[in-house]
Coordinates of C-alpha atoms in Angstrom, one line a residue:
X15 CA 189.5 55.4 292.0
X16 CA 192.0 56.8 294.6
X17 CA 193.3 53.3 295.2
X18 CA 193.7 52.6 291.5
X19 CA 195.6 55.9 290.9
X20 CA 198.0 55.0 293.7
X21 CA 198.4 51.3 292.6
X22 CA 198.1 51.4 288.8
X23 CA 201.5 49.7 288.3
X24 CA 200.2 46.7 290.2
X25 CA 197.0 46.6 288.1
X26 CA 199.1 47.0 284.9
X27 CA 201.3 44.1 285.9
X28 CA 198.4 41.9 286.8
X29 CA 196.8 42.8 283.4
X30 CA 200.1 41.8 281.7
X31 CA 200.1 38.4 283.5
X32 CA 196.5 37.9 282.5
X33 CA 197.1 38.7 278.8
X34 CA 200.2 36.4 278.8
X35 CA 198.3 33.4 280.2
X36 CA 195.3 34.0 277.9
X37 CA 197.3 34.6 274.8
X38 CA 199.6 31.7 275.3
X39 CA 196.7 29.3 275.9
X40 CA 194.9 30.6 272.8
X41 CA 197.9 30.2 270.6
X42 CA 198.5 26.6 271.7
X43 CA 194.8 25.7 271.5
X44 CA 194.4 27.3 268.0
X45 CA 197.5 25.4 266.7
X46 CA 196.2 22.1 268.0
X47 CA 192.6 22.8 266.9
X48 CA 193.7 23.8 263.4
X49 CA 195.5 20.5 262.9
X50 CA 192.8 18.4 264.5
X51 CA 190.0 20.3 262.9
X52 CA 191.3 19.8 259.4
X53 CA 191.7 16.1 259.9
X54 CA 188.3 15.8 261.7
X55 CA 186.5 17.6 258.9
X56 CA 187.3 14.8 256.5
X57 CA 186.7 11.9 258.9
X58 CA 183.3 11.6 260.5
X59 CA 184.4 9.0 263.1
X60 CA 187.4 11.1 264.2
X61 CA 185.2 14.2 264.4
X62 CA 182.8 12.4 266.7
X63 CA 185.6 11.1 268.9
X64 CA 187.4 14.4 269.1
X65 CA 184.2 16.3 270.0
X66 CA 183.3 13.8 272.7
X67 CA 186.7 14.1 274.4
X68 CA 186.9 17.9 274.0
X69 CA 183.3 18.2 275.2
X70 CA 184.1 16.3 278.4
X71 CA 187.1 18.5 279.0
X72 CA 184.9 21.6 278.5
X73 CA 182.4 20.5 281.1
X74 CA 184.9 19.9 283.9
X75 CA 184.6 22.7 286.5
X76 CA 187.5 25.1 286.4
X77 CA 188.6 24.7 289.9
X78 CA 188.4 20.9 289.7
X79 CA 190.6 21.0 286.6
X80 CA 193.2 23.3 288.2
X81 CA 193.2 21.1 291.3
X82 CA 193.6 17.9 289.3
X83 CA 196.7 19.3 287.5
X84 CA 198.5 20.3 290.7
X85 CA 200.0 16.8 291.3
X86 CA 201.1 16.7 287.6
X87 CA 202.5 20.2 286.9
X88 CA 202.3 21.9 290.3
X89 CA 201.1 25.4 290.9
X90 CA 201.7 28.3 288.6
X91 CA 201.2 29.5 285.1
X92 CA 201.7 26.1 283.4
X93 CA 198.7 24.8 285.3
X94 CA 196.5 27.7 284.2
X95 CA 197.6 27.5 280.5
X96 CA 196.9 23.7 280.3
X97 CA 193.4 24.3 281.8
X98 CA 192.6 27.1 279.4
X99 CA 193.8 25.1 276.4
X100 CA 191.5 22.2 277.4
X101 CA 188.6 24.6 277.7
X102 CA 189.2 26.1 274.2
X103 CA 189.6 22.9 272.2
X104 CA 185.9 22.0 271.7
X105 CA 184.9 25.4 270.4
X106 CA 187.9 25.9 268.1
X107 CA 188.0 22.4 266.7
X108 CA 184.2 22.6 265.9
X109 CA 184.6 26.0 264.2
X110 CA 187.6 24.8 262.0
X111 CA 185.9 21.5 261.0
X112 CA 182.5 23.1 260.3
X113 CA 184.1 25.9 258.3
X114 CA 186.0 23.5 256.1
X115 CA 182.9 21.3 255.7
X116 CA 180.8 24.2 254.5
X117 CA 183.1 25.1 251.6
X118 CA 181.0 24.4 248.5
X119 CA 181.8 21.1 246.8
X120 CA 181.7 22.8 243.4
X121 CA 184.5 25.1 244.5
X122 CA 186.7 22.1 245.5
X123 CA 185.9 20.3 242.3
X124 CA 186.9 23.4 240.2
X125 CA 190.2 23.6 242.1
X126 CA 190.9 20.0 241.4
X127 CA 190.0 20.5 237.8
X128 CA 192.7 23.3 237.7
X129 CA 195.2 20.7 238.9
X130 CA 195.6 21.9 242.4
X131 CA 197.0 19.4 245.0
X132 CA 195.1 18.7 248.2
X133 CA 197.5 20.9 250.2
X134 CA 197.1 23.7 247.8
X135 CA 193.3 23.4 248.0
X136 CA 193.5 23.5 251.8
X137 CA 195.8 26.5 252.0
X138 CA 194.3 28.6 249.1
X139 CA 190.7 27.6 249.1
X140 CA 189.3 25.8 252.2
X141 CA 191.0 27.7 255.0
X142 CA 190.4 31.2 253.5
X143 CA 186.7 30.4 252.9
X144 CA 186.4 28.9 256.4
X145 CA 188.2 31.8 258.1
X146 CA 185.1 33.8 259.1
X147 CA 183.7 30.8 261.0
X148 CA 187.2 30.1 262.5
X149 CA 187.4 33.6 263.7
X150 CA 183.9 33.4 265.2
X151 CA 185.1 30.3 267.2
X152 CA 188.3 32.1 268.2
X153 CA 186.2 35.0 269.4
X154 CA 184.1 32.8 271.7
X155 CA 187.2 31.0 273.0
X156 CA 189.1 34.2 273.6
X157 CA 186.3 35.7 275.7
X158 CA 185.9 32.5 277.6
X159 CA 189.6 32.1 278.3
X160 CA 190.0 35.7 279.5
X161 CA 187.0 35.3 281.8
X162 CA 188.1 31.9 283.2
X163 CA 191.7 32.9 283.7
X164 CA 190.5 35.0 286.6
X165 CA 190.1 31.8 288.6
X166 CA 193.7 30.8 287.8
X167 CA 194.9 33.0 290.7
X168 CA 193.9 30.1 292.9
X169 CA 196.9 28.2 291.7
X170 CA 199.3 31.1 292.0
X171 CA 199.3 31.7 288.2
X172 CA 198.9 35.5 288.6
X173 CA 196.6 37.7 286.6
X174 CA 193.7 40.0 287.5
X175 CA 192.2 37.3 289.6
X176 CA 195.0 37.9 292.2
X177 CA 193.6 41.4 292.8
X178 CA 190.1 40.1 293.1
X179 CA 190.8 37.3 295.5
X180 CA 193.2 39.4 297.6
X181 CA 190.6 42.1 297.8
X182 CA 188.0 39.5 298.9
X183 CA 190.4 38.2 301.6
X184 CA 191.2 41.6 302.9
X185 CA 187.7 43.1 302.5
X186 CA 189.1 45.7 300.1
X187 CA 186.3 46.6 297.6
X188 CA 188.5 49.0 295.6
X189 CA 190.9 46.2 294.8
X190 CA 188.1 43.8 293.9
X191 CA 186.6 46.4 291.5
X192 CA 189.9 47.2 289.9
X193 CA 190.6 43.5 289.1
X194 CA 187.0 42.8 288.0
X195 CA 186.5 45.9 285.8
X196 CA 189.9 45.5 284.1
X197 CA 189.1 41.9 283.3
X198 CA 185.7 42.9 281.9
X199 CA 187.3 45.7 279.8
X200 CA 189.9 43.3 278.4
X201 CA 187.2 40.7 277.4
X202 CA 185.0 43.4 275.8
X203 CA 188.0 44.9 273.9
X204 CA 189.1 41.5 272.5
X205 CA 185.5 40.6 271.6
X206 CA 184.9 43.9 269.7
X207 CA 188.2 43.5 267.8
X208 CA 187.5 39.9 266.8
X209 CA 183.9 40.8 265.9
X210 CA 185.2 43.6 263.6
X211 CA 187.6 41.1 262.0
X212 CA 184.8 38.6 261.5
X213 CA 182.6 41.2 259.8
X214 CA 185.5 42.3 257.5
X215 CA 186.2 38.7 256.5
X216 CA 182.5 38.1 255.8
X217 CA 182.2 41.3 253.8
X218 CA 185.3 40.4 251.8
X219 CA 183.8 37.0 250.9
X220 CA 180.5 38.5 250.0
X221 CA 182.1 41.1 247.6

């Protein structure tokens, strides 16, 4: 606690770096997954191909992925963001595609009967009804990205992992605890916020 009180600006800066990496990766991954997921929901072959590729990316060990990208993009934040995006795609694409597929066919037929165009149906019917499942996927992805971003310190991307690994290298338990507990607190906070949002969306649809 004494070390934290003396060095809280360093912890706050590491937390800001961690949030910046995680948030940027999630925004990029969500945008890609939304576009891909909408298309994949309507094409079974595309869905199978996309899930296979994203599944392979998801199973690659984090350090191996970071190391693989070094000759391509070098060290730093870009390396970490690309890795986190790759890890997020499978969960997000599946949640988007599944959410759209689970919209009742009679609702879609009723919308067509009212003269709505496909884009209108997507924006006003399918995506709103799929939103609870999409948020559920985003929740899993967010917690995963926040957790895995700790390892990004190995490629000089910054974040809370820097405190942890510096603490390990210098045998400084207080620094290790500061980084680890802050990362845990961030992940739990984001999980609780998205869980609350998911419950609200489900309750709104049930009403």
